[in-house]
Short mmCIF file of the C-alpha atoms (twelve columns), coordinates in Angstrom:
data_MODEL
# 
_entry.id   MODEL 
# 
loop_
_atom_site.group_PDB 
_atom_site.id 
_atom_site.type_symbol 
_atom_site.label_atom_id 
_atom_site.label_alt_id 
_atom_site.label_comp_id 
_atom_site.label_asym_id 
_atom_site.label_seq_id 
_atom_site.Cartn_x 
_atom_site.Cartn_y 
_atom_site.Cartn_z 
_atom_site.pdbx_PDB_model_num 
ATOM 1   C CA . MET A 1   85.727  178.135 142.490 1 
ATOM 2   C CA . THR A 2   81.977  178.131 142.737 1 
ATOM 3   C CA . ALA A 3   80.015  176.840 145.694 1 
ATOM 4   C CA . ALA A 4   79.399  173.101 145.793 1 
ATOM 5   C CA . PRO A 5   75.884  172.113 144.736 1 
ATOM 6   C CA . ALA A 6   73.436  171.450 147.551 1 
ATOM 7   C CA . GLY A 7   73.516  167.856 148.691 1 
ATOM 8   C CA . SER A 8   76.863  167.085 147.072 1 
ATOM 9   C CA . ARG A 9   79.654  165.435 149.052 1 
ATOM 10  C CA . SER A 10  83.411  165.668 148.666 1 
ATOM 11  C CA . ILE A 11  85.424  162.631 147.635 1 
ATOM 12  C CA . ALA A 12  86.923  162.611 151.144 1 
ATOM 13  C CA . GLU A 13  83.414  162.301 152.619 1 
ATOM 14  C CA . ILE A 14  82.461  159.569 150.159 1 
ATOM 15  C CA . LEU A 15  85.675  157.666 150.933 1 
ATOM 16  C CA . ASP A 16  85.115  157.971 154.693 1 
ATOM 17  C CA . GLU A 17  81.545  156.688 154.296 1 
ATOM 18  C CA . ALA A 18  82.739  153.723 152.215 1 
ATOM 19  C CA . ARG A 19  85.488  152.811 154.665 1 
ATOM 20  C CA . ALA A 20  83.145  153.005 157.642 1 
ATOM 21  C CA . ARG A 21  81.300  150.010 156.142 1 
ATOM 22  C CA . LEU A 22  84.393  147.904 155.428 1 
ATOM 23  C CA . ASN A 23  86.450  145.553 157.549 1 
ATOM 24  C CA . ARG A 24  89.639  146.561 155.742 1 
ATOM 25  C CA . LEU A 25  92.490  144.066 155.776 1 
ATOM 26  C CA . GLY A 26  96.212  144.684 155.976 1 
ATOM 27  C CA . PRO A 27  98.626  142.827 153.695 1 
ATOM 28  C CA . LEU A 28  99.276  139.910 156.064 1 
ATOM 29  C CA . GLU A 29  95.553  139.549 156.853 1 
ATOM 30  C CA . THR A 30  94.826  139.597 153.129 1 
ATOM 31  C CA . ASP A 31  97.412  136.912 152.465 1 
ATOM 32  C CA . THR A 32  95.837  134.722 155.155 1 
ATOM 33  C CA . ALA A 33  92.314  135.353 153.851 1 
ATOM 34  C CA . VAL A 34  93.352  134.385 150.317 1 
ATOM 35  C CA . ARG A 35  94.930  131.187 151.634 1 
ATOM 36  C CA . ASP A 36  91.594  130.514 153.363 1 
ATOM 37  C CA . GLY A 37  89.649  130.921 150.104 1 
ATOM 38  C CA . ALA A 38  88.973  134.637 149.655 1 
ATOM 39  C CA . VAL A 39  89.284  136.001 146.119 1 
ATOM 40  C CA . LEU A 40  91.809  138.818 145.714 1 
ATOM 41  C CA . ILE A 41  90.875  141.093 142.818 1 
ATOM 42  C CA . ASP A 42  93.241  143.667 141.344 1 
ATOM 43  C CA . ILE A 43  91.280  146.522 139.764 1 
ATOM 44  C CA . ARG A 44  94.276  148.556 138.598 1 
ATOM 45  C CA . PRO A 45  94.560  149.434 134.912 1 
ATOM 46  C CA . ALA A 46  97.057  147.511 132.785 1 
ATOM 47  C CA . ALA A 47  99.477  150.447 132.722 1 
ATOM 48  C CA . GLN A 48  99.783  150.454 136.533 1 
ATOM 49  C CA . ARG A 49  100.234 146.703 136.684 1 
ATOM 50  C CA . ALA A 50  102.940 146.927 134.041 1 
ATOM 51  C CA . GLU A 51  104.724 149.750 135.865 1 
ATOM 52  C CA . PHE A 52  104.558 148.428 139.427 1 
ATOM 53  C CA . GLY A 53  104.040 144.665 139.120 1 
ATOM 54  C CA . GLU A 54  101.279 142.313 140.223 1 
ATOM 55  C CA . ILE A 55  100.285 140.055 143.069 1 
ATOM 56  C CA . PRO A 56  100.586 136.434 141.914 1 
ATOM 57  C CA . ASP A 57  97.205  134.690 141.665 1 
ATOM 58  C CA . ALA A 58  95.228  137.930 142.044 1 
ATOM 59  C CA . LEU A 59  92.344  137.986 139.616 1 
ATOM 60  C CA . ILE A 60  92.489  140.955 137.246 1 
ATOM 61  C CA . ILE A 61  89.145  142.715 136.821 1 
ATOM 62  C CA . GLU A 62  89.550  146.334 135.844 1 
ATOM 63  C CA . ARG A 63  87.412  148.814 137.753 1 
ATOM 64  C CA . ASN A 64  85.138  149.722 134.864 1 
ATOM 65  C CA . VAL A 65  83.575  146.227 134.721 1 
ATOM 66  C CA . LEU A 66  83.856  145.080 138.342 1 
ATOM 67  C CA . GLU A 67  80.179  145.222 139.312 1 
ATOM 68  C CA . TRP A 68  79.052  143.434 136.149 1 
ATOM 69  C CA . ARG A 69  81.530  140.600 136.724 1 
ATOM 70  C CA . LEU A 70  80.656  140.041 140.388 1 
ATOM 71  C CA . ASP A 71  76.925  140.720 140.671 1 
ATOM 72  C CA . PRO A 72  75.239  137.311 140.996 1 
ATOM 73  C CA . ARG A 73  72.243  138.766 139.093 1 
ATOM 74  C CA . SER A 74  74.329  139.943 136.118 1 
ATOM 75  C CA . ASP A 75  74.353  138.105 132.806 1 
ATOM 76  C CA . ALA A 76  78.009  139.181 132.533 1 
ATOM 77  C CA . ARG A 77  79.090  137.732 135.891 1 
ATOM 78  C CA . LEU A 78  82.056  135.408 136.200 1 
ATOM 79  C CA . PRO A 79  81.160  131.764 136.957 1 
ATOM 80  C CA . PHE A 80  82.437  131.864 140.560 1 
ATOM 81  C CA . ALA A 81  80.343  134.970 141.360 1 
ATOM 82  C CA . ASP A 82  77.131  133.058 141.907 1 
ATOM 83  C CA . ASN A 83  76.343  133.944 145.511 1 
ATOM 84  C CA . TYR A 84  76.244  136.897 147.890 1 
ATOM 85  C CA . ASP A 85  78.457  135.282 150.537 1 
ATOM 86  C CA . LEU A 86  81.563  135.496 148.348 1 
ATOM 87  C CA . ALA A 87  84.659  136.663 150.232 1 
ATOM 88  C CA . VAL A 88  86.166  139.290 147.943 1 
ATOM 89  C CA . ILE A 89  89.154  141.524 148.667 1 
ATOM 90  C CA . ILE A 90  89.763  144.387 146.259 1 
ATOM 91  C CA . THR A 91  93.155  145.951 145.696 1 
ATOM 92  C CA . CYS A 92  94.268  149.009 143.783 1 
ATOM 93  C CA . GLN A 93  97.625  150.794 143.916 1 
ATOM 94  C CA . GLU A 94  97.351  152.538 147.303 1 
ATOM 95  C CA . GLY A 95  93.971  151.571 148.770 1 
ATOM 96  C CA . TYR A 96  91.702  154.458 147.791 1 
ATOM 97  C CA . THR A 97  89.828  153.276 144.698 1 
ATOM 98  C CA . SER A 98  89.602  149.793 146.215 1 
ATOM 99  C CA . SER A 99  87.609  151.141 149.174 1 
ATOM 100 C CA . LEU A 100 85.071  152.737 146.840 1 
ATOM 101 C CA . ALA A 101 84.911  149.569 144.730 1 
ATOM 102 C CA . ALA A 102 84.405  147.299 147.764 1 
ATOM 103 C CA . ALA A 103 81.595  149.549 149.009 1 
ATOM 104 C CA . ALA A 104 79.975  149.356 145.556 1 
ATOM 105 C CA . LEU A 105 80.108  145.551 145.787 1 
ATOM 106 C CA . GLN A 106 78.468  145.719 149.198 1 
ATOM 107 C CA . ASN A 107 75.724  147.808 147.578 1 
ATOM 108 C CA . LEU A 108 75.116  144.831 145.264 1 
ATOM 109 C CA . GLY A 109 74.684  142.577 148.302 1 
ATOM 110 C CA . LEU A 110 78.192  141.100 148.500 1 
ATOM 111 C CA . HIS A 111 78.308  141.709 152.250 1 
ATOM 112 C CA . ARG A 112 81.811  140.242 152.727 1 
ATOM 113 C CA . ALA A 113 83.461  142.524 150.167 1 
ATOM 114 C CA . THR A 114 86.368  144.549 151.527 1 
ATOM 115 C CA . ASP A 115 89.707  145.919 150.421 1 
ATOM 116 C CA . LEU A 116 93.426  145.719 151.018 1 
ATOM 117 C CA . ALA A 117 94.379  148.736 153.137 1 
ATOM 118 C CA . GLY A 118 97.297  150.467 151.424 1 
ATOM 119 C CA . GLY A 119 96.779  148.491 148.219 1 
ATOM 120 C CA . PHE A 120 99.480  146.888 146.120 1 
ATOM 121 C CA . LYS A 121 102.077 149.248 147.599 1 
ATOM 122 C CA . ALA A 122 101.391 147.990 151.141 1 
ATOM 123 C CA . TRP A 123 101.473 144.371 149.930 1 
ATOM 124 C CA . LYS A 124 104.868 144.907 148.291 1 
ATOM 125 C CA . ASP A 125 106.218 146.909 151.248 1 
ATOM 126 C CA . ALA A 126 105.243 143.986 153.528 1 
ATOM 127 C CA . GLY A 127 107.585 141.752 151.509 1 
ATOM 128 C CA . LEU A 128 104.804 139.580 150.133 1 
ATOM 129 C CA . PRO A 129 105.285 138.021 146.677 1 
ATOM 130 C CA . THR A 130 104.913 140.169 143.569 1 
ATOM 131 C CA . THR A 131 105.753 139.753 139.942 1 
ATOM 132 C CA . ALA A 132 108.340 142.075 138.476 1 
ATOM 133 C CA . ALA A 133 107.150 145.220 136.750 1 
ATOM 134 C CA . ALA A 134 107.544 145.173 132.986 1 
# 
């Protein structure tokens, strides 16, 4: 292995930096927040959703288009993404990619963006509703 380039950071450092900015929610807190109007967004690819199942009523926006769909300034935004005060909770399979995605949304100005700590797995392990895997 060669030396890391000057100024580069490891993924662990980037993840720690992202999480330091988030008010991460556990499964029960997420369920309550969604009942109170927060939007739960599942960024997992179709193959993962098919293998492990889904959270009913979670909005599916795959990771590769997330910022374009939620940036209020984007021509490709979804209709509900028209303000920076939107309460958005991102979930992935285990809560790693979702932290990076939520931090990216905060970079766009969506200051209430956060993620589900532990991801879909934590939600399911908490006994909250899921759809069956295919």
